[in-house]
Short mmCIF file of C-alpha atoms in Angstrom, two decimals:
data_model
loop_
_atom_site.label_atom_id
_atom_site.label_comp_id
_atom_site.label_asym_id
_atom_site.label_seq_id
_atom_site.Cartn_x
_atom_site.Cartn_y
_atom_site.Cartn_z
CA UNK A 12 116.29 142.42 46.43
CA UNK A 13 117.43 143.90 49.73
CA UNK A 14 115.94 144.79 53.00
CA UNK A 15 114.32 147.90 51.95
CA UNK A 16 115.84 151.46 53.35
CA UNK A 17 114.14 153.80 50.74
CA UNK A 18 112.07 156.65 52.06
CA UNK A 19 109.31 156.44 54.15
CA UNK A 20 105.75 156.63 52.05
CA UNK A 21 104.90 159.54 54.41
CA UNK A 22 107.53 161.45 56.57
CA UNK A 23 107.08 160.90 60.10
CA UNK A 24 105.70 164.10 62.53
CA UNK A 25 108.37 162.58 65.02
CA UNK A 26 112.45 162.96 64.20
CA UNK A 27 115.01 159.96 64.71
CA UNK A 28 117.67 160.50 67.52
CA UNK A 29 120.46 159.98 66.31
CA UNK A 30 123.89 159.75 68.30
CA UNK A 31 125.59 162.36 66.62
CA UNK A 32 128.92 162.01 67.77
CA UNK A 33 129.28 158.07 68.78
CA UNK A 34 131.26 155.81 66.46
CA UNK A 35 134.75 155.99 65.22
CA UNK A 36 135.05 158.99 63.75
CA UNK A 37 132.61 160.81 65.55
CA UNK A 38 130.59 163.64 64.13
CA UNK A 39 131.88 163.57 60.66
CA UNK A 40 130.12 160.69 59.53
CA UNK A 41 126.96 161.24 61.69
CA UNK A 42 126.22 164.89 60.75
CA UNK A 43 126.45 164.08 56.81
CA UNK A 44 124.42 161.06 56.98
CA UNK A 45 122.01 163.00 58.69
CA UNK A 46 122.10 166.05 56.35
CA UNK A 47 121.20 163.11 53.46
CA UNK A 48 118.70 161.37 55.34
CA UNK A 49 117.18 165.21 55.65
CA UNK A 50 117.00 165.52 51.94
CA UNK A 51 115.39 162.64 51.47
CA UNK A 52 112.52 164.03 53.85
CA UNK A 53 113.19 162.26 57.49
CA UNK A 54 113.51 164.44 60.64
CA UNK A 55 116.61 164.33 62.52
CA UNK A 56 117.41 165.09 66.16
CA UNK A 57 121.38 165.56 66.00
CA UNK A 58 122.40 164.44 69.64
CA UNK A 59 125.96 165.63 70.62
CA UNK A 60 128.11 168.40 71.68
CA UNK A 61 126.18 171.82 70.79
CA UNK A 62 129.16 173.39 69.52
CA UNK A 63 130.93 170.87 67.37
CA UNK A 64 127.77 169.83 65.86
CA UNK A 65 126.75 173.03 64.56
CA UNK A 66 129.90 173.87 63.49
CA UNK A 67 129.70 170.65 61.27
CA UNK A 68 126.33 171.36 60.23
CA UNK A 69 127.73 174.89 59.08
CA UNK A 70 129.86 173.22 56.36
CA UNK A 71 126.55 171.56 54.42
CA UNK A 72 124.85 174.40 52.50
CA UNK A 73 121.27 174.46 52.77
CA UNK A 74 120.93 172.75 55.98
CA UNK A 75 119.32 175.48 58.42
CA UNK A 76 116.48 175.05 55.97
CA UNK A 77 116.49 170.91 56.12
CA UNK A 78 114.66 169.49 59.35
CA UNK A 79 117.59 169.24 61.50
CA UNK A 80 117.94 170.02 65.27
CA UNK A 81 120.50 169.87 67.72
CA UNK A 82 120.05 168.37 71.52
CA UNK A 83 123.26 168.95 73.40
CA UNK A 84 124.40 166.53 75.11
CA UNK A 85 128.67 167.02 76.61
CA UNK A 86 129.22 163.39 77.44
CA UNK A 87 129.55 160.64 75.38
CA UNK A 88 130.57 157.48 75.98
CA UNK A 89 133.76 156.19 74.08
CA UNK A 90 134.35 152.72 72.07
CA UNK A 91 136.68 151.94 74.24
CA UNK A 92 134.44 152.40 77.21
CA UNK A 93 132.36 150.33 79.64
CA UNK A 94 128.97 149.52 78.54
CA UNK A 95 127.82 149.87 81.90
CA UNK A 96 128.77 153.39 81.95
CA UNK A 97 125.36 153.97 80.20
CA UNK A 98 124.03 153.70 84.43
CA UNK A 99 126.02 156.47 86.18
CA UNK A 100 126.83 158.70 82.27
CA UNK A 101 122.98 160.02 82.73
CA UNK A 102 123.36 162.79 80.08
CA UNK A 103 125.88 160.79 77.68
CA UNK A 104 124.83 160.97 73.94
CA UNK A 105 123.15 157.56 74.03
CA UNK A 106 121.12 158.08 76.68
CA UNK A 107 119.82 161.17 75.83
CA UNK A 108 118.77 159.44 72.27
CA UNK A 109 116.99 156.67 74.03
CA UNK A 110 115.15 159.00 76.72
CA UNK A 111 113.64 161.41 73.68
CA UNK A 112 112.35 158.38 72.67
CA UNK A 113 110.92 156.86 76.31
CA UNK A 114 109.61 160.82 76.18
CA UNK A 115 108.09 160.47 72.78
CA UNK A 116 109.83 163.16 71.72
CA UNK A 117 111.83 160.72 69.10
CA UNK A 118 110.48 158.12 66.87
CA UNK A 119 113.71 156.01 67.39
CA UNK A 120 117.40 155.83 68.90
CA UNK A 121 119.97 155.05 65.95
CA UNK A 122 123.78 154.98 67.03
CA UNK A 123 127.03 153.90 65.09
CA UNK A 124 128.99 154.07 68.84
CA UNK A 125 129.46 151.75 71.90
CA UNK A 126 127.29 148.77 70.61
CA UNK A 127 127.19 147.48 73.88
CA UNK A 128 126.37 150.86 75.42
CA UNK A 129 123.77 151.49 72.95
CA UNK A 130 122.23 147.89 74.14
CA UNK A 131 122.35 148.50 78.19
CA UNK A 132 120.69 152.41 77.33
CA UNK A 133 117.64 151.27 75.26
CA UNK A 134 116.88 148.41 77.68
CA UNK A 135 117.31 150.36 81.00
CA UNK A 136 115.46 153.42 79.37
CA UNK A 137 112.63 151.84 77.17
CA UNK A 138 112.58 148.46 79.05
CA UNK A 139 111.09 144.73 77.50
CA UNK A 140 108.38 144.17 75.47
CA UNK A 141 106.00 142.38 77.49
CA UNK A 142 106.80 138.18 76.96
CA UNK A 143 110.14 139.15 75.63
CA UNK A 144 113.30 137.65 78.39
CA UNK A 145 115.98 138.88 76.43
CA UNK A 146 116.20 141.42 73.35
CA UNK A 147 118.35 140.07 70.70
CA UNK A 148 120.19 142.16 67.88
CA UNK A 149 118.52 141.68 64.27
CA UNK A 150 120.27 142.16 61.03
CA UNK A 151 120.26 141.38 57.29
CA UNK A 152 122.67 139.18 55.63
CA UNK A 153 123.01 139.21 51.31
CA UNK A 154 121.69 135.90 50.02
CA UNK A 155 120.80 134.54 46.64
CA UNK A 156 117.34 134.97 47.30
CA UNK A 157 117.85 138.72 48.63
CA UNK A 158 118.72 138.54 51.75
CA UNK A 159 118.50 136.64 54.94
CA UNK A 160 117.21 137.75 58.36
CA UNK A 161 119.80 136.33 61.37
CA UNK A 162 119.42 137.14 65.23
CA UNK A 163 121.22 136.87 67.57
CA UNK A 164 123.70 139.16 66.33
CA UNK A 165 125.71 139.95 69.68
CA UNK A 166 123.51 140.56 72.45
CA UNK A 167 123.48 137.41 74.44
CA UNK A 168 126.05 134.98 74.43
CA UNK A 169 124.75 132.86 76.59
CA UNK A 170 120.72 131.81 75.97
CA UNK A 171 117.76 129.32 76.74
CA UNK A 172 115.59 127.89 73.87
CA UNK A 173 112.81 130.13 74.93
CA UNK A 174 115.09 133.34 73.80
CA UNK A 175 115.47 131.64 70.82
CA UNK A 176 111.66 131.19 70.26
CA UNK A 177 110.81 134.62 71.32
CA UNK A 178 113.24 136.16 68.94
CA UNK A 179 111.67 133.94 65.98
CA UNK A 180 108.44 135.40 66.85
CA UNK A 181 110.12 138.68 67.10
CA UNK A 182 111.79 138.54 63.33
CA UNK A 183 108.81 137.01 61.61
CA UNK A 184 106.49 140.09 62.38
CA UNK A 185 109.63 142.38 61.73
CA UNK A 186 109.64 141.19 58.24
CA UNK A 187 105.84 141.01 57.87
CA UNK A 188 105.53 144.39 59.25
CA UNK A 189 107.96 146.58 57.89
CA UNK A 190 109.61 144.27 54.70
CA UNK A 191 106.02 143.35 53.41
CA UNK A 192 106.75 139.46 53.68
CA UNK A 193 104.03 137.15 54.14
CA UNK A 194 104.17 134.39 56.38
CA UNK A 195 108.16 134.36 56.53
CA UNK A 196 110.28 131.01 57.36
CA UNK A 197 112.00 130.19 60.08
CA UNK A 198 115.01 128.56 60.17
CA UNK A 199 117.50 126.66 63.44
CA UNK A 200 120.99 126.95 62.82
CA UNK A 201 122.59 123.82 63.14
CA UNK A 202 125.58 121.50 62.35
CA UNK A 203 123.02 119.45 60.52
CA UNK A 204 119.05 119.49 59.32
CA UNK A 205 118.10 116.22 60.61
CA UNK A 206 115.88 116.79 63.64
CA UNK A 207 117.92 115.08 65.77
CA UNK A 208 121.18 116.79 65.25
CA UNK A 209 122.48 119.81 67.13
CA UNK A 210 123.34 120.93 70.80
CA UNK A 211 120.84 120.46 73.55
CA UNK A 212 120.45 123.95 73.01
CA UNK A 213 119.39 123.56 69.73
CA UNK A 214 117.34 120.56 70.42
CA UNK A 215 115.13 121.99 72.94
CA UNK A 216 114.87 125.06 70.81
CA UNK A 217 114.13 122.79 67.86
CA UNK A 218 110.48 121.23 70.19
CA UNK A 219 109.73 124.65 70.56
CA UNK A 220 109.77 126.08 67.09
CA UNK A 221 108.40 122.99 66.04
CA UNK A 222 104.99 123.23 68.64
CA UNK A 223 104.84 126.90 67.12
CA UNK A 224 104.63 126.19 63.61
CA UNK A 225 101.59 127.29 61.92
CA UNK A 226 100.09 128.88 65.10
CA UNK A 227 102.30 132.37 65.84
CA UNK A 228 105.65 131.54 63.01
CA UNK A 229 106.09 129.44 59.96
CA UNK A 230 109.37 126.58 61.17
CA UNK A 231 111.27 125.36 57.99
CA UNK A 232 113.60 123.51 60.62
CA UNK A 233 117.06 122.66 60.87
CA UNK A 234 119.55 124.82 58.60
CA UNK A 235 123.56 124.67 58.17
CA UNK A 236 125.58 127.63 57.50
CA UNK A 237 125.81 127.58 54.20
CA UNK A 238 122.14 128.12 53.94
CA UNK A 239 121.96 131.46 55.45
CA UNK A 240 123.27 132.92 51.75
CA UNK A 241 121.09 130.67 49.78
CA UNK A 242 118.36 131.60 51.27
CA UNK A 243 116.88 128.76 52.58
CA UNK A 244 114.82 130.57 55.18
CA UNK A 245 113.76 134.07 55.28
CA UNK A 246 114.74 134.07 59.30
CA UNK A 247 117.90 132.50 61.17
CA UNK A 248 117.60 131.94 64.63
CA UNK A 249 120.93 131.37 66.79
CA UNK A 250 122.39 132.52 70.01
CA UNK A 251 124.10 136.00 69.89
CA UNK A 252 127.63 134.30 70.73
CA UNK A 253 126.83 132.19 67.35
CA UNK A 254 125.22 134.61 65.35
CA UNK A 255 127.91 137.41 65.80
CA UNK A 256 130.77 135.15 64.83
CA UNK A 257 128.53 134.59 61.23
CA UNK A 258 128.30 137.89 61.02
CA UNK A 259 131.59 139.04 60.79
CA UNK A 260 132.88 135.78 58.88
CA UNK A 261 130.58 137.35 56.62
CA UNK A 262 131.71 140.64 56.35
CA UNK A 263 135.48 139.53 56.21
CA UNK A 264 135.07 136.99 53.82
CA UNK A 265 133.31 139.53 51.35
CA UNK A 266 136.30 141.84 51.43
CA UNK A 267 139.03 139.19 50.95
CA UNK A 268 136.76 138.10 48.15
CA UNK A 269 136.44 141.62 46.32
CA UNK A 270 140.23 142.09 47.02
CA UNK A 271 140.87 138.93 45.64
CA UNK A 272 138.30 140.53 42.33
CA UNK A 273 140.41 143.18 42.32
CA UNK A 274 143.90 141.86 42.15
CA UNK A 275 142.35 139.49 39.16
CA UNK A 276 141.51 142.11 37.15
CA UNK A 277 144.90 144.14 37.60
CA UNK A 278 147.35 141.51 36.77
CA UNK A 279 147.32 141.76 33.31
CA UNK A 280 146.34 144.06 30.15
CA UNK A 281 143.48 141.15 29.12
CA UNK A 282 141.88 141.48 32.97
CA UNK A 283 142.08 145.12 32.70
CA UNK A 284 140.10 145.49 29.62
CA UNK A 285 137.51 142.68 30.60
CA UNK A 286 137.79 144.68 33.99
CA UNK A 287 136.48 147.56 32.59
CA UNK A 288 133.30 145.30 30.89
CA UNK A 289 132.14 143.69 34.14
CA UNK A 290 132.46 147.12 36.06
CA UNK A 291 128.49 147.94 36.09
CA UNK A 292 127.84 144.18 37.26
CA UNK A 293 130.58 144.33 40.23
CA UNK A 294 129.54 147.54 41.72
CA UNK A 295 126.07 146.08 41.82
CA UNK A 296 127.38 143.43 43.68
CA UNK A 297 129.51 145.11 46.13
CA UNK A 298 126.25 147.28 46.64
CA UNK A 299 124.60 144.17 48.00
CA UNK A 300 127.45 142.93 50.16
CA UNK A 301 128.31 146.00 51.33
CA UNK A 302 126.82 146.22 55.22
CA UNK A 303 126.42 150.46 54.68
CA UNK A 304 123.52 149.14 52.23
CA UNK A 305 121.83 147.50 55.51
CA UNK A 306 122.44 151.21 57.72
CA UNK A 307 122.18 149.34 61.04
CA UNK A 308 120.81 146.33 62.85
CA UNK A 309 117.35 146.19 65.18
CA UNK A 310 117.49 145.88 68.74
CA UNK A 311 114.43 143.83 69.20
CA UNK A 312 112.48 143.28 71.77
CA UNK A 313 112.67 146.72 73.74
CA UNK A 314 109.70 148.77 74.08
CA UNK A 315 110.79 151.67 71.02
CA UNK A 316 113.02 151.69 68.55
CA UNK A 317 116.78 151.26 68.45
CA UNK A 318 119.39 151.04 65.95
CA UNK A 319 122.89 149.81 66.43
CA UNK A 320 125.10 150.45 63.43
CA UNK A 321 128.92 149.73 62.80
CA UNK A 322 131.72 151.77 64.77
CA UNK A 323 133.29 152.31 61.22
CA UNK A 324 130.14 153.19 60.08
CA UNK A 325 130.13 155.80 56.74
CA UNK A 326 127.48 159.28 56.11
CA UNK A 327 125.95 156.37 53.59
CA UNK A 328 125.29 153.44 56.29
CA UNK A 329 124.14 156.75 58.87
CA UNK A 330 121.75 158.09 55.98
CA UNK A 331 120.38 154.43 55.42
CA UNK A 332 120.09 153.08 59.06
CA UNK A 333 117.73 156.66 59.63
CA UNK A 334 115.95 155.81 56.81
CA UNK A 335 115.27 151.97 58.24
CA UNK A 336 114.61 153.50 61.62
CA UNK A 337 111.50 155.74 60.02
CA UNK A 338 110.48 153.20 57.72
CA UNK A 339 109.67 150.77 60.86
CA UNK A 340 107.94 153.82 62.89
CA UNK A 341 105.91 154.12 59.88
CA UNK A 342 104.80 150.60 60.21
CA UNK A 343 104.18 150.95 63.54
CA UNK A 344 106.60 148.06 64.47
CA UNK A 345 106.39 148.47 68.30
CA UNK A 346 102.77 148.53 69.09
CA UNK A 347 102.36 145.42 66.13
CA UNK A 348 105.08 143.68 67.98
CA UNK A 349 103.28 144.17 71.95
CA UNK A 350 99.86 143.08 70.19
CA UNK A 351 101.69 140.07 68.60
CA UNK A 352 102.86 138.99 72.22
CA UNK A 353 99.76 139.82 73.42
CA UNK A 354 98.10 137.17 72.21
CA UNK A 355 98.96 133.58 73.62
#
């Protein structure tokens, strides 16, 4: 099983914002991911140079009659960019995206550009979550038992424990909410499970989650790496410095690994032909590792919804992370996450 990106039961009346021209390749990827998100019944606000995006939406037939708009918006703000350009760039892509939202004009802010930029917009524009320090970037990981929820994925390098508690909080009514599990684990990264083991990070962290158990999150305890792809706990918690190094270990390791499939296969006639029997199986399981499956990770903690996908991302990973974005305003993941923090 993976984190679910199917369509929303029932479309939403508000469109996603989506940062139509942000990413690596720019409009390409954006406006056909959007155009197949459309299709599959959510409502996109295409965010972007007027005249380039309608020019791309010209080459998809049928799509004047899909529920697809265009906001202009002339500036954007490039990968290789300051983040903190999001302050003095007022009507750059990304900040248009995140202010339709703040005007409740958009249901959410997805982006495949400037992570970083994407980040600094959604928390100057939308602000915290009331009893949330720090927002913290949540993503899925494929695991034996599915898949594995890990955060921090980039946004703070440097943390407290009480980041670290809040974003446990955070992920355990993400995935109650809006992946329909009960009562989801919790889980410390850490060189070792013993209680005592760790950093003094993670042993102050490790008190806290520990006090909290069975009053506002479920603590399994200490984890080790290896136990983010078995499964051993539905969440990860770990600072953003941490969790961003797993993350792309994880991602590089799958495509040395499906390289390595590959050049198996190919060396002789006998792997060719026993190639061509596994086929169905494999693409199954590049499905599950691949991160386009995913669409885009959760900036949680903000006060609306934001998605931050990959640079590189594809039309699939644009089409998926829109479909994410409406299945959490569907759930109604904001105001469940303020009532949750709400309550002492």
């Amino acid at each position: 099983m993976t984190a679910k990106a199917e369509v929303p039961s029932a479309a939403s009346a508000l469109p996603m914002a989506l940062d139509a021209v942000g990413g690596d390749f720019g409009a390409l990827p954006n406006v056909e991911g959007a155009v197949l998100a459309a299709r599959a019944g959510v409502s996109v606000l295409l965010v972007g140079d007027r005249v380039k995006l309608h020019a791309e939406l010209g080459k998809y037939a049928g799509s004047s009659g899909l529920p697809l708009e265009v906001v202009d918006a002339a500036d954007v703000i490039g990968m290789d960019e300051h983040a903190s350009d999001v302050r003095s760039r007022t009507e750059a892509s990304i900040n248009v995206c995140t202010r339709l939202v703040k005007e409740g004009k958009a249901a959410a802010a997805v982006s495949m550009g400037h992570s970083g930029a994407t980040m600094a917009s959604a928390l100057l524009t939308l602000g915290r979550i009331k009893g949330v320090d720090r927002p913290a970037i949540l993503t899925h990981l494929p695991a034996k038992s599915g898949f594995t929820t890990l955060l921090d994925a980039g946004a703070n390098a440097d943390v407290k424990a009480q980041y670290l508690a809040q974003w446990a909080r955070l992920a355990s009514v993400y995935l109650r909410v809006v992946e329909d599990k009960e009562n989801p684990t919790v889980g410390l990264l850490s060189i070792g499970e013993e209680d005592h083991k760790g950093s003094a990070l993670v042993l102050e962290t490790h008190a806290l989650l520990r006090d909290m158990h069975g009053k506002t999150l479920n603590f399994h305890g200490n984890i080790e790496g290896r136990d983010i792809f078995l499964g051993t706990t539905d969440i990860v918690v770990t600072d953003g410095f941490t969790g961003n190094v797993v993350l792309k270990l994880a991602e590089g390791e799958a495509k040395v690994l499906f390289g390595w499939v590959r050049e198996a296969l190919g060396s002789t006639l006998k792997s060719k032909l026993g190639g061509l029997l596994v086929r169905g199986a494999l693409r199954g399981l590049a499905e599950r590792m691949d991160p386009s499956t995913y669409g885009a990770s959760i900036l949680v903690g903000v006060r609306g919804l934001a998605f931050i996908g990959h640079g590189s991302a594809d039309a699939r990973a644009v089409k998926n992370a829109l479909l994410r974005a409406a299945r959490a305003h569907e759930a109604q993941l904001i105001p469940k996450l303020e009532a949750a923090f709400a309550q002492k």
